[in-house]
Tab-separated table of C-alpha atoms in Angstrom:
chain	number	residue	atom	x	y	z
A	11	MET	CA	27.482	-30.344	-16.379
A	12	ASN	CA	24.936	-32.912	-14.981
A	13	HIS	CA	21.109	-32.613	-16.207
A	14	PRO	CA	19.919	-29.607	-14.472
A	15	LEU	CA	17.111	-29.919	-11.876
A	16	ILE	CA	15.669	-26.365	-12.262
A	17	SER	CA	15.311	-24.357	-15.380
A	18	ILE	CA	15.239	-20.684	-14.742
A	19	CYS	CA	13.587	-18.506	-17.617
A	20	ILE	CA	14.305	-14.952	-17.699
A	21	PRO	CA	12.860	-12.470	-20.261
A	22	VAL	CA	15.026	-9.392	-20.537
A	23	TYR	CA	14.050	-5.940	-22.194
A	24	ASN	CA	15.935	-2.965	-21.906
A	25	VAL	CA	16.860	-3.481	-18.200
A	26	GLU	CA	20.853	-2.968	-18.356
A	27	LYS	CA	20.084	-0.802	-14.762
A	28	TYR	CA	19.277	-3.926	-13.081
A	29	LEU	CA	20.258	-6.904	-15.124
A	30	CYS	CA	23.479	-7.755	-13.414
A	31	GLU	CA	22.078	-7.765	-10.157
A	32	CYS	CA	19.649	-10.006	-11.133
A	33	LEU	CA	22.174	-12.359	-13.113
A	34	ASP	CA	24.526	-12.269	-10.092
A	35	SER	CA	21.511	-13.782	-7.928
A	36	ILE	CA	21.081	-16.456	-10.263
A	37	VAL	CA	24.748	-17.620	-11.025
A	38	ASN	CA	25.623	-17.599	-7.534
A	39	GLN	CA	22.771	-19.935	-6.280
A	40	THR	CA	23.719	-22.614	-3.633
A	41	LEU	CA	22.346	-25.302	-5.755
A	42	CYS	CA	24.648	-25.224	-9.005
A	43	ASN	CA	22.807	-27.748	-11.197
A	44	ILE	CA	20.466	-25.493	-12.700
A	45	GLU	CA	20.318	-23.859	-16.237
A	46	ILE	CA	19.507	-20.297	-16.971
A	47	ILE	CA	17.521	-19.346	-20.019
A	48	CYS	CA	17.912	-15.576	-21.065
A	49	VAL	CA	15.664	-14.378	-23.710
A	50	ASN	CA	16.675	-11.029	-24.940
A	51	ASP	CA	13.380	-9.504	-26.263
A	52	GLY	CA	14.689	-7.066	-28.988
A	53	SER	CA	16.400	-4.780	-26.221
A	54	THR	CA	17.763	-1.334	-27.367
A	55	ASP	CA	20.084	-0.771	-24.712
A	56	ARG	CA	23.042	-2.620	-23.447
A	57	SER	CA	21.095	-5.565	-21.978
A	58	LEU	CA	22.154	-8.098	-24.691
A	59	ASP	CA	25.902	-7.169	-24.184
A	60	ILE	CA	25.383	-7.733	-20.599
A	61	LEU	CA	23.989	-11.142	-21.194
A	62	GLU	CA	26.627	-12.343	-23.803
A	63	SER	CA	29.333	-11.352	-21.266
A	64	TYR	CA	27.669	-13.475	-18.424
A	65	LYS	CA	27.177	-16.241	-20.860
A	66	ILE	CA	30.959	-16.374	-21.706
A	67	LYS	CA	31.674	-16.718	-17.992
A	68	ASP	CA	28.860	-19.292	-17.346
A	69	SER	CA	28.232	-22.397	-19.375
A	70	ARG	CA	24.787	-22.810	-17.547
A	71	ILE	CA	23.490	-19.699	-19.588
A	72	LYS	CA	21.263	-20.360	-22.678
A	73	LEU	CA	20.949	-17.012	-24.528
A	74	ILE	CA	18.095	-16.577	-27.351
A	75	SER	CA	17.744	-13.125	-28.715
A	76	PHE	CA	14.943	-11.693	-30.731
A	77	ALA	CA	15.684	-9.101	-33.447
A	78	THR	CA	12.572	-7.124	-32.483
A	79	ASN	CA	10.350	-6.888	-29.670
A	80	LYS	CA	7.866	-9.859	-29.307
A	81	SER	CA	6.458	-9.231	-26.038
A	82	VAL	CA	7.136	-11.034	-22.227
A	83	LEU	CA	4.665	-13.717	-23.275
A	84	GLN	CA	6.708	-14.894	-26.241
A	85	ALA	CA	9.899	-14.502	-24.578
A	86	ARG	CA	8.683	-16.770	-21.721
A	87	LYS	CA	7.189	-19.080	-24.386
A	88	VAL	CA	10.383	-19.897	-26.077
A	89	ALA	CA	12.213	-20.358	-22.645
A	90	VAL	CA	10.152	-22.807	-21.662
A	91	GLU	CA	10.332	-24.640	-24.962
A	92	VAL	CA	13.849	-25.109	-24.593
A	93	ALA	CA	14.119	-25.961	-20.893
A	94	THR	CA	15.622	-29.166	-20.095
A	95	ALA	CA	14.938	-29.370	-16.174
A	96	PRO	CA	12.016	-31.216	-14.364
A	97	PHE	CA	11.011	-27.893	-12.703
A	98	ILE	CA	10.670	-24.514	-13.934
A	99	MET	CA	10.908	-20.920	-12.393
A	100	PHE	CA	10.473	-17.558	-13.856
A	101	VAL	CA	12.350	-14.430	-12.745
A	102	ASP	CA	11.728	-11.041	-14.301
A	103	SER	CA	15.113	-9.358	-15.129
A	104	ASP	CA	14.737	-6.333	-12.647
A	105	ASP	CA	14.187	-8.770	-9.862
A	106	SER	CA	16.410	-11.233	-7.999
A	107	LEU	CA	16.401	-14.282	-6.029
A	108	GLU	CA	17.724	-15.271	-2.483
A	109	LEU	CA	20.941	-17.204	-3.072
A	110	ASP	CA	19.406	-20.472	-1.478
A	111	ALA	CA	16.229	-20.210	-3.353
A	112	CYS	CA	16.948	-22.892	-5.909
A	113	GLU	CA	18.347	-25.312	-3.315
A	114	LYS	CA	15.313	-24.996	-0.806
A	115	LEU	CA	12.522	-24.763	-3.520
A	116	TYR	CA	13.725	-27.920	-5.088
A	117	SER	CA	13.608	-29.591	-1.951
A	118	TYR	CA	10.186	-28.499	-1.113
A	119	ILE	CA	8.555	-29.349	-4.219
A	120	LYS	CA	10.117	-32.696	-4.175
A	121	GLU	CA	8.730	-33.300	-0.674
A	122	TYR	CA	5.612	-32.143	-1.268
A	123	ASP	CA	4.826	-33.358	-4.697
A	124	VAL	CA	2.871	-30.391	-6.193
A	125	ASP	CA	2.279	-29.003	-9.653
A	126	ILE	CA	2.812	-25.427	-8.194
A	127	LEU	CA	4.490	-24.378	-5.391
A	128	HIS	CA	4.045	-20.785	-4.356
A	129	PHE	CA	6.503	-19.076	-2.135
A	130	GLY	CA	6.902	-15.709	-0.387
A	131	THR	CA	8.058	-12.427	-1.672
A	132	PHE	CA	10.327	-9.612	-0.409
A	133	VAL	CA	8.769	-6.257	-1.671
A	134	ASP	CA	11.795	-3.837	-2.578
A	135	ALA	CA	10.049	-0.710	-3.171
A	136	THR	CA	11.410	2.411	-4.895
A	137	ASN	CA	10.949	5.684	-3.098
A	138	GLU	CA	7.969	6.773	-5.295
A	139	VAL	CA	5.996	4.098	-4.089
A	140	ARG	CA	3.653	4.934	-1.341
A	141	SER	CA	3.418	2.978	2.023
A	142	ASP	CA	-0.408	1.805	1.626
A	143	VAL	CA	0.284	0.753	-2.036
A	144	ILE	CA	3.272	-1.316	-0.566
A	145	LYS	CA	1.212	-2.827	2.051
A	146	TRP	CA	-1.536	-3.768	-0.715
A	147	PHE	CA	1.079	-5.542	-2.720
A	148	GLU	CA	2.589	-7.513	0.297
A	149	ASP	CA	-1.059	-8.630	1.159
A	150	PHE	CA	-1.636	-9.503	-2.641
A	151	ALA	CA	1.275	-11.700	-2.958
A	152	GLU	CA	0.807	-13.596	0.503
A	153	PRO	CA	1.039	-17.451	-0.504
A	154	TYR	CA	-2.116	-19.365	0.274
A	155	GLN	CA	-0.595	-22.062	2.707
A	156	GLN	CA	-2.853	-25.031	1.889
A	157	LYS	CA	-2.920	-27.576	-0.578
A	158	VAL	CA	-5.515	-26.983	-3.492
A	159	TYR	CA	-6.542	-29.296	-6.003
A	160	ASP	CA	-7.621	-29.543	-9.527
A	161	GLU	CA	-10.438	-26.795	-10.441
A	162	ASP	CA	-10.091	-25.315	-7.115
A	163	ILE	CA	-6.948	-23.750	-7.962
A	164	LEU	CA	-8.930	-21.717	-10.687
A	165	THR	CA	-11.301	-20.939	-8.152
A	166	PHE	CA	-8.978	-20.008	-5.474
A	167	CYS	CA	-7.258	-17.744	-7.847
A	168	PHE	CA	-9.711	-16.061	-10.028
A	169	LYS	CA	-12.991	-16.162	-7.918
A	170	ASP	CA	-11.944	-16.185	-4.195
A	171	LYS	CA	-8.704	-13.977	-4.839
A	172	LYS	CA	-6.761	-16.417	-2.313
A	173	ILE	CA	-3.915	-17.259	-4.914
A	174	ILE	CA	-2.067	-14.530	-6.786
A	175	TRP	CA	-1.643	-15.367	-10.308
A	176	ASN	CA	1.811	-13.829	-10.956
A	177	LEU	CA	4.333	-16.449	-12.423
A	178	TRP	CA	7.541	-15.404	-10.937
A	179	ASN	CA	6.700	-16.163	-7.298
A	180	LYS	CA	6.190	-20.120	-7.996
A	181	ILE	CA	7.988	-22.977	-9.112
A	182	TYR	CA	6.237	-25.490	-11.458
A	183	LYS	CA	6.622	-29.003	-12.537
A	184	ALA	CA	8.034	-28.908	-16.014
A	185	GLU	CA	5.387	-31.082	-18.011
A	186	VAL	CA	2.349	-28.927	-16.781
A	187	CYS	CA	4.277	-25.998	-17.563
A	188	LYS	CA	5.175	-27.092	-20.904
A	189	LEU	CA	1.868	-28.332	-21.814
A	190	ALA	CA	0.289	-24.806	-20.673
A	191	PHE	CA	2.705	-22.757	-23.004
A	192	SER	CA	2.134	-25.213	-25.810
A	193	LYS	CA	-1.312	-24.044	-25.808
A	194	ILE	CA	-0.202	-20.386	-26.404
A	195	GLY	CA	0.126	-19.240	-29.819
A	196	SER	CA	1.849	-16.206	-31.287
A	197	LEU	CA	-0.034	-13.567	-29.485
A	198	TYR	CA	1.826	-10.502	-28.521
A	199	LEU	CA	1.006	-9.688	-25.033
A	200	ASN	CA	3.052	-7.270	-22.468
A	201	MET	CA	-0.286	-6.790	-20.354
A	202	CYS	CA	-1.939	-9.160	-18.168
A	203	GLU	CA	0.285	-11.875	-19.582
A	204	ASP	CA	1.012	-13.385	-16.127
A	205	MET	CA	-2.663	-13.731	-15.592
A	206	TYR	CA	-3.300	-15.269	-19.027
A	207	THR	CA	-0.382	-17.790	-18.674
A	208	PHE	CA	-1.363	-18.887	-15.006
A	209	PHE	CA	-4.801	-19.555	-16.053
A	210	ILE	CA	-3.776	-21.982	-18.634
A	211	ILE	CA	-1.243	-23.362	-16.063
A	212	ALA	CA	-3.918	-23.814	-13.379
A	213	PHE	CA	-6.179	-25.208	-15.806
A	214	TYR	CA	-3.929	-28.056	-16.474
A	215	ALA	CA	-2.302	-28.257	-12.989
A	216	SER	CA	-3.709	-30.920	-10.344
A	217	SER	CA	-2.203	-29.539	-7.185
A	218	TYR	CA	-0.991	-26.356	-5.541
A	219	LEU	CA	0.728	-25.403	-2.298
A	220	GLY	CA	1.849	-22.435	-0.760
A	221	VAL	CA	4.901	-21.936	1.779
A	222	ASN	CA	5.518	-18.795	3.709
A	223	GLU	CA	9.209	-18.576	3.373
A	224	LYS	CA	10.639	-15.741	1.103
A	225	PHE	CA	12.757	-16.295	-1.683
A	226	TYR	CA	11.997	-13.729	-4.369
A	227	HIS	CA	13.042	-10.119	-4.292
A	228	TYR	CA	10.352	-8.193	-6.392
A	229	ARG	CA	11.545	-4.519	-7.237
A	230	PHE	CA	8.336	-2.639	-6.500
A	231	GLY	CA	8.038	0.630	-8.675
A	232	ALA	CA	10.783	-0.070	-11.266
A	233	GLY	CA	8.843	-1.854	-13.778
A	234	ILE	CA	5.149	-1.352	-14.772
A	235	THR	CA	3.564	-1.939	-11.067
A	236	GLY	CA	3.486	0.739	-8.698
A	237	LYS	CA	4.608	3.730	-10.445
A	238	ARG	CA	3.284	6.654	-12.422
A	239	GLN	CA	3.216	5.766	-15.932
A	240	VAL	CA	3.818	7.793	-19.032
A	241	TRP	CA	1.076	6.914	-21.465
A	242	ASP	CA	1.453	6.710	-25.120
A	243	ASP	CA	-0.231	5.036	-28.138
A	244	LYS	CA	2.073	1.917	-27.488
A	245	ARG	CA	1.018	1.329	-24.022
A	246	VAL	CA	-2.603	1.751	-24.966
A	247	ASN	CA	-2.017	-0.662	-27.823
A	248	ASP	CA	-0.670	-3.105	-25.355
A	249	LEU	CA	-3.556	-2.729	-23.159
A	250	CYS	CA	-5.750	-3.125	-26.309
A	251	HIS	CA	-4.192	-6.527	-26.780
A	252	MET	CA	-5.585	-7.962	-23.937
A	253	ALA	CA	-8.869	-8.245	-25.939
A	254	TYR	CA	-7.378	-11.341	-27.537
A	255	VAL	CA	-7.096	-13.323	-24.113
A	256	VAL	CA	-10.540	-14.323	-23.365
A	257	PRO	CA	-11.600	-15.526	-26.775
A	258	LEU	CA	-8.543	-17.855	-26.435
A	259	LEU	CA	-9.280	-19.067	-23.218
A	260	LYS	CA	-12.924	-19.671	-24.038
A	261	LYS	CA	-11.640	-21.957	-26.893
A	262	LEU	CA	-9.194	-23.612	-24.304
A	263	VAL	CA	-12.081	-24.591	-22.068
A	264	SER	CA	-14.631	-25.351	-24.659
A	265	SER	CA	-14.472	-29.463	-24.055
A	266	LYS	CA	-15.327	-28.505	-20.280
A	267	LYS	CA	-18.866	-29.009	-19.250
A	268	GLN	CA	-18.742	-26.396	-16.352
A	269	CYS	CA	-19.689	-23.435	-18.631
A	270	LYS	CA	-21.091	-21.180	-16.056
A	271	PHE	CA	-18.007	-21.544	-13.828
A	272	TYR	CA	-15.824	-20.360	-16.537
A	273	GLU	CA	-18.084	-17.719	-17.895
A	274	ASP	CA	-18.069	-15.854	-14.472
A	275	ILE	CA	-14.381	-15.774	-14.736
A	276	PHE	CA	-14.286	-14.622	-18.191
A	277	ASP	CA	-16.891	-11.953	-17.608
A	278	GLY	CA	-14.691	-10.523	-14.703
A	279	PHE	CA	-11.584	-10.556	-17.146
A	280	ASN	CA	-13.465	-8.718	-19.926
A	281	ARG	CA	-14.674	-6.098	-17.323
A	282	ASP	CA	-10.984	-5.860	-15.915
A	283	PHE	CA	-9.515	-5.502	-19.667
A	284	LEU	CA	-12.175	-3.170	-20.897
A	285	ASN	CA	-11.488	-0.891	-17.890
A	286	ALA	CA	-7.945	-1.106	-17.989
A	287	ALA	CA	-7.568	-0.036	-21.641
A	288	LEU	CA	-10.099	2.821	-21.173
A	289	SER	CA	-8.056	4.131	-18.356
A	290	GLY	CA	-4.934	4.172	-20.356
A	291	LEU	CA	-6.910	5.720	-23.441
A	292	SER	CA	-8.278	8.636	-21.013
A	293	ASN	CA	-4.849	9.312	-19.813
A	294	LEU	CA	-3.397	10.194	-23.089
A	295	SER	CA	-2.646	13.749	-23.228
A	296	SER	CA	-3.410	14.393	-26.896
A	297	GLU	CA	-7.112	14.556	-28.108
A	298	ALA	CA	-5.834	13.271	-31.447
A	299	ASN	CA	-4.112	10.147	-29.755
A	300	LYS	CA	-7.487	9.603	-27.677
A	301	VAL	CA	-9.559	9.843	-31.094
A	302	ARG	CA	-7.262	7.248	-32.771
A	303	CYS	CA	-6.863	4.952	-29.791
A	304	MET	CA	-10.686	4.964	-29.189
A	305	GLU	CA	-11.049	3.514	-32.774
A	306	LEU	CA	-8.568	1.084	-31.779
A	307	TYR	CA	-10.249	0.122	-28.443
A	308	CYS	CA	-13.619	-0.463	-30.324
A	309	SER	CA	-12.409	-2.503	-32.923
A	310	ARG	CA	-10.393	-4.762	-30.445
A	311	PHE	CA	-13.080	-5.189	-27.739
A	312	GLY	CA	-16.182	-4.668	-30.075
A	313	GLU	CA	-18.177	-1.457	-30.281
A	314	ARG	CA	-21.108	-2.820	-28.274
A	315	SER	CA	-18.932	-3.957	-25.399
A	316	ALA	CA	-16.879	-0.726	-25.481
A	317	TYR	CA	-20.175	1.209	-25.447
A	318	ASP	CA	-21.335	-0.594	-22.726
A	319	CYS	CA	-18.007	0.009	-20.626
A	320	VAL	CA	-18.022	3.685	-21.212
A	321	VAL	CA	-21.522	4.054	-20.173
A	322	THR	CA	-20.869	2.114	-16.996
A	323	ARG	CA	-17.789	3.994	-16.358
A	324	LEU	CA	-19.634	7.462	-17.040
A	325	ASN	CA	-22.656	6.301	-14.681
A	326	ASN	CA	-20.299	5.119	-12.039
A	327	GLN	CA	-18.507	8.493	-12.386
A	328	GLU	CA	-21.634	10.338	-12.129
A	329	GLU	CA	-22.504	8.448	-9.017
A	330	ALA	CA	-19.211	9.062	-7.677
A	331	ILE	CA	-19.643	12.872	-8.325
A	332	LEU	CA	-23.045	12.877	-6.851
A	333	ASN	CA	-21.936	11.257	-3.673
A	334	LEU	CA	-18.975	13.638	-3.548
A	335	SER	CA	-21.524	16.451	-4.050
A	336	ARG	CA	-23.560	15.068	-0.990
A	337	GLN	CA	-20.530	14.708	1.294
A	338	LEU	CA	-19.565	18.210	0.217
A	339	HIS	CA	-22.732	19.477	1.097
A	340	GLU	CA	-22.804	17.598	4.481
A	341	ARG	CA	-19.334	18.956	5.326
A	342	GLU	CA	-20.334	22.524	4.279
A	343	GLN	CA	-23.241	22.105	6.616
A	344	VAL	CA	-20.987	20.876	9.704
A	345	ILE	CA	-18.595	23.838	8.786
A	346	THR	CA	-21.759	26.113	9.067
A	347	ASN	CA	-22.691	24.779	12.418
A	348	LEU	CA	-19.196	24.826	13.732
A	349	SER	CA	-18.988	28.522	12.587
A	350	ASN	CA	-22.367	29.168	14.374
A	351	GLN	CA	-20.964	27.490	17.634
A	352	LEU	CA	-17.770	29.522	17.402
A	353	HIS	CA	-19.556	32.678	17.009
A	354	GLU	CA	-21.599	31.659	20.044
A	355	CYS	CA	-18.426	30.790	21.863
A	356	GLU	CA	-16.914	34.092	20.835
A	357	GLU	CA	-20.001	36.039	22.272
A	358	VAL	CA	-19.697	34.108	25.535
A	359	ILE	CA	-15.828	34.761	25.595
A	360	LEU	CA	-16.672	38.484	24.912
A	361	ASN	CA	-19.276	38.783	27.646
A	362	HIS	CA	-16.919	36.837	30.317
A	363	SER	CA	-14.056	39.282	29.201
A	364	ASN	CA	-16.192	42.366	29.833
A	365	LYS	CA	-17.338	40.726	33.425
A	366	LEU	CA	-13.733	39.968	34.059
A	367	TYR	CA	-12.758	43.681	33.096
A	368	GLU	CA	-15.487	44.919	35.606
A	369	TYR	CA	-14.302	42.480	38.278
A	370	GLU	CA	-10.953	43.495	37.741
A	371	GLN	CA	-11.506	47.167	38.186
A	372	VAL	CA	-13.411	46.144	41.354
A	373	VAL	CA	-10.448	44.225	42.763
A	374	ALA	CA	-8.132	47.266	41.935
A	375	LYS	CA	-10.198	49.655	43.950
A	376	LEU	CA	-10.690	46.955	47.030
A	377	THR	CA	-6.780	46.450	46.631
A	378	GLN	CA	-6.211	50.419	46.819
A	379	GLN	CA	-8.616	50.427	50.001
A	380	LEU	CA	-6.952	47.597	51.525
A	381	LYS	CA	-3.657	49.565	51.217
A	382	VAL	CA	-5.153	52.610	52.706
A	383	ALA	CA	-6.658	50.254	55.464
A	384	ALA	CA	-3.237	48.661	56.046
A	385	GLN	CA	-1.711	52.082	56.390
A	386	GLU	CA	-4.197	53.209	58.976
A	387	ILE	CA	-3.771	49.985	60.951
A	388	ILE	CA	0.026	50.598	60.896
A	389	LYS	CA	-0.573	54.009	62.286
A	390	LEU	CA	-2.973	52.944	64.943
A	391	ASN	CA	-0.481	50.177	65.979
A	392	SER	CA	2.070	53.118	66.328
A	393	ASP	CA	-0.480	55.051	68.348
A	394	ILE	CA	-1.414	52.210	70.458
A	395	ASN	CA	2.373	51.440	71.358
A	396	GLY	CA	2.890	55.084	72.158
A	397	LEU	CA	-0.016	54.975	74.772
A	398	ASN	CA	1.185	51.826	76.032
A	399	LYS	CA	4.472	53.289	76.807
A	400	GLN	CA	2.806	56.320	78.213
A	401	ILE	CA	0.563	54.192	80.487
A	402	TYR	CA	3.714	51.914	81.536
A	403	GLY	CA	5.394	55.723	82.595
A	404	ILE	CA	2.457	56.813	84.487
A	405	GLN	CA	2.051	53.309	86.318
A	406	ASN	CA	5.664	53.579	87.399
A	407	THR	CA	5.272	57.115	89.080
A	408	ARG	CA	5.206	58.116	92.760
A	409	GLY	CA	1.802	59.458	92.418
A	410	TYR	CA	0.383	56.638	90.608
A	411	LYS	CA	1.666	54.339	93.138
A	412	LEU	CA	0.168	56.535	96.090
A	413	LEU	CA	-3.151	56.405	94.210
A	414	GLU	CA	-3.066	52.900	94.201
A	415	LEU	CA	-2.388	52.555	98.057
A	416	LEU	CA	-5.264	55.017	98.767
A	417	ARG	CA	-7.853	52.907	96.517
A	418	LYS	CA	-6.846	49.683	98.517
A	419	ILE	CA	-7.565	51.647	102.073
A	420	LYS	CA	-10.872	52.656	100.564
A	421	ARG	CA	-11.957	49.453	99.691
A	422	LYS	CA	-10.980	48.099	103.197
A	423	LEU	CA	-12.886	50.624	104.970
A	424	THR	CA	-15.860	50.265	102.573
A	425	LEU	CA	-15.951	46.299	103.458
A	426	LYS	CA	-15.948	47.231	107.060
C-alpha cells in the first residue's frame, strides 16, 4: 500500500451493535489510500472479535487492544501516536462517514491549507431524543464558515461559542494533532475528553476553517449524549475525573502572558465541571452512594470549590422555586379572575335564558292567536265568496234589471 493520506482513529468500547456499520463506512471509502487505527479499549462484548475479523479482510486496519478500559482519551492518544498519514480524523465507533468523506476532505484541507478543517454533521437521532434537543444539537454542531487564526480559535470556541469543540467532525494536520496529544499524560478521561483535547489542539493550531458540506453521521442518543442516563458510582467517578483537566491546562499555558484570557476560560470550565459532577451525584438513587460520592466530589474538586458550587446551586434553586411560586401565584390570580368572569357570564346567560323563555311564551301565544285569526280570515273569505255569489245571482234577476231601468228613468226626469 502507498503511504496513507489520512489516518482515521477509532476508539472502541462495547459497541458490537453499531461497529460493523461504522467500519463498513470507512473500509469502503472512495479514497482508498487511508489507514484505519482501531483501539479496543478493554471491551467486554464482541467488539474485539468484530475488529479482528475486519483486520483479516483489510490490511489497512491497525488494531491495538487494551486488556482493561483506559478511557476514550487514552485510546485516541495511542492511535495518534502510531498514525503515519499527514492528516488525522477521529470517528466514534457508533457513528459513520459518508463514503466520499475522506476523498473530499483531503482535497479541501490541501486546498485551504489550514490546521483544522471543520465539516458538517448528519444528526441521526434515535426515537428517544426529543425534536427540540435534536434542533439544539444541529445548531451546536454547525461549522463556523470563516477562517480563524491563532488564539482567536480558542476565543471563538470557548468564549464566543462559534466553534464546537468535538473532535470527530474535523480533519487535522497530523503534526499539530501529534504535538497536542504528546502533552496528554496518562489521565483517565471519559467525560469532557473532547473539550480537553480540542483546547490543546486549538492552543497549538494556527488556522481553522469550517465548510458546510456534511460528511459525518452522528448517532444521537445511542451513546452518552442525548438520552436518559443510568447513574452509578462509575459515572460519577468519571465526572469527578474532570477536576484534573483545569490544572493540566493551566500548566500547559503557564508560559503565555495572557493570564486573564485563559483564567476566564478556565473559570468557565471549573463551573461546568463542578455542576456536571454535582448533577450526576444528585441523580444517584442510593443515599449511601451519594454520601460516598460526595466525599469523592469534595476530594477531587476541593472542599471550598465544592461548597461554593453547592451553595450557588442551592441559591439558584431557591431563587428558581421563588420565581416559580410567583408565577404560580400570578396564574392562580388569573384563574380566579377568569372564574369570576365565567360566573358573571353564566349569570348573564341565565338572565338571557329566562328572558328567552318569556319571549318564547309570548311568541307561542301570538302564534296561537295568529292561527285563530287565520282561521277567522278563512271563514270570512268564505262568507264573502257566498255573499258575492248571492249578489251576482240577484243582479241577474229580471226584478233587479227592472229596478235598474226605473232608476235610470228617475235620474233623467230629475234632471229635467
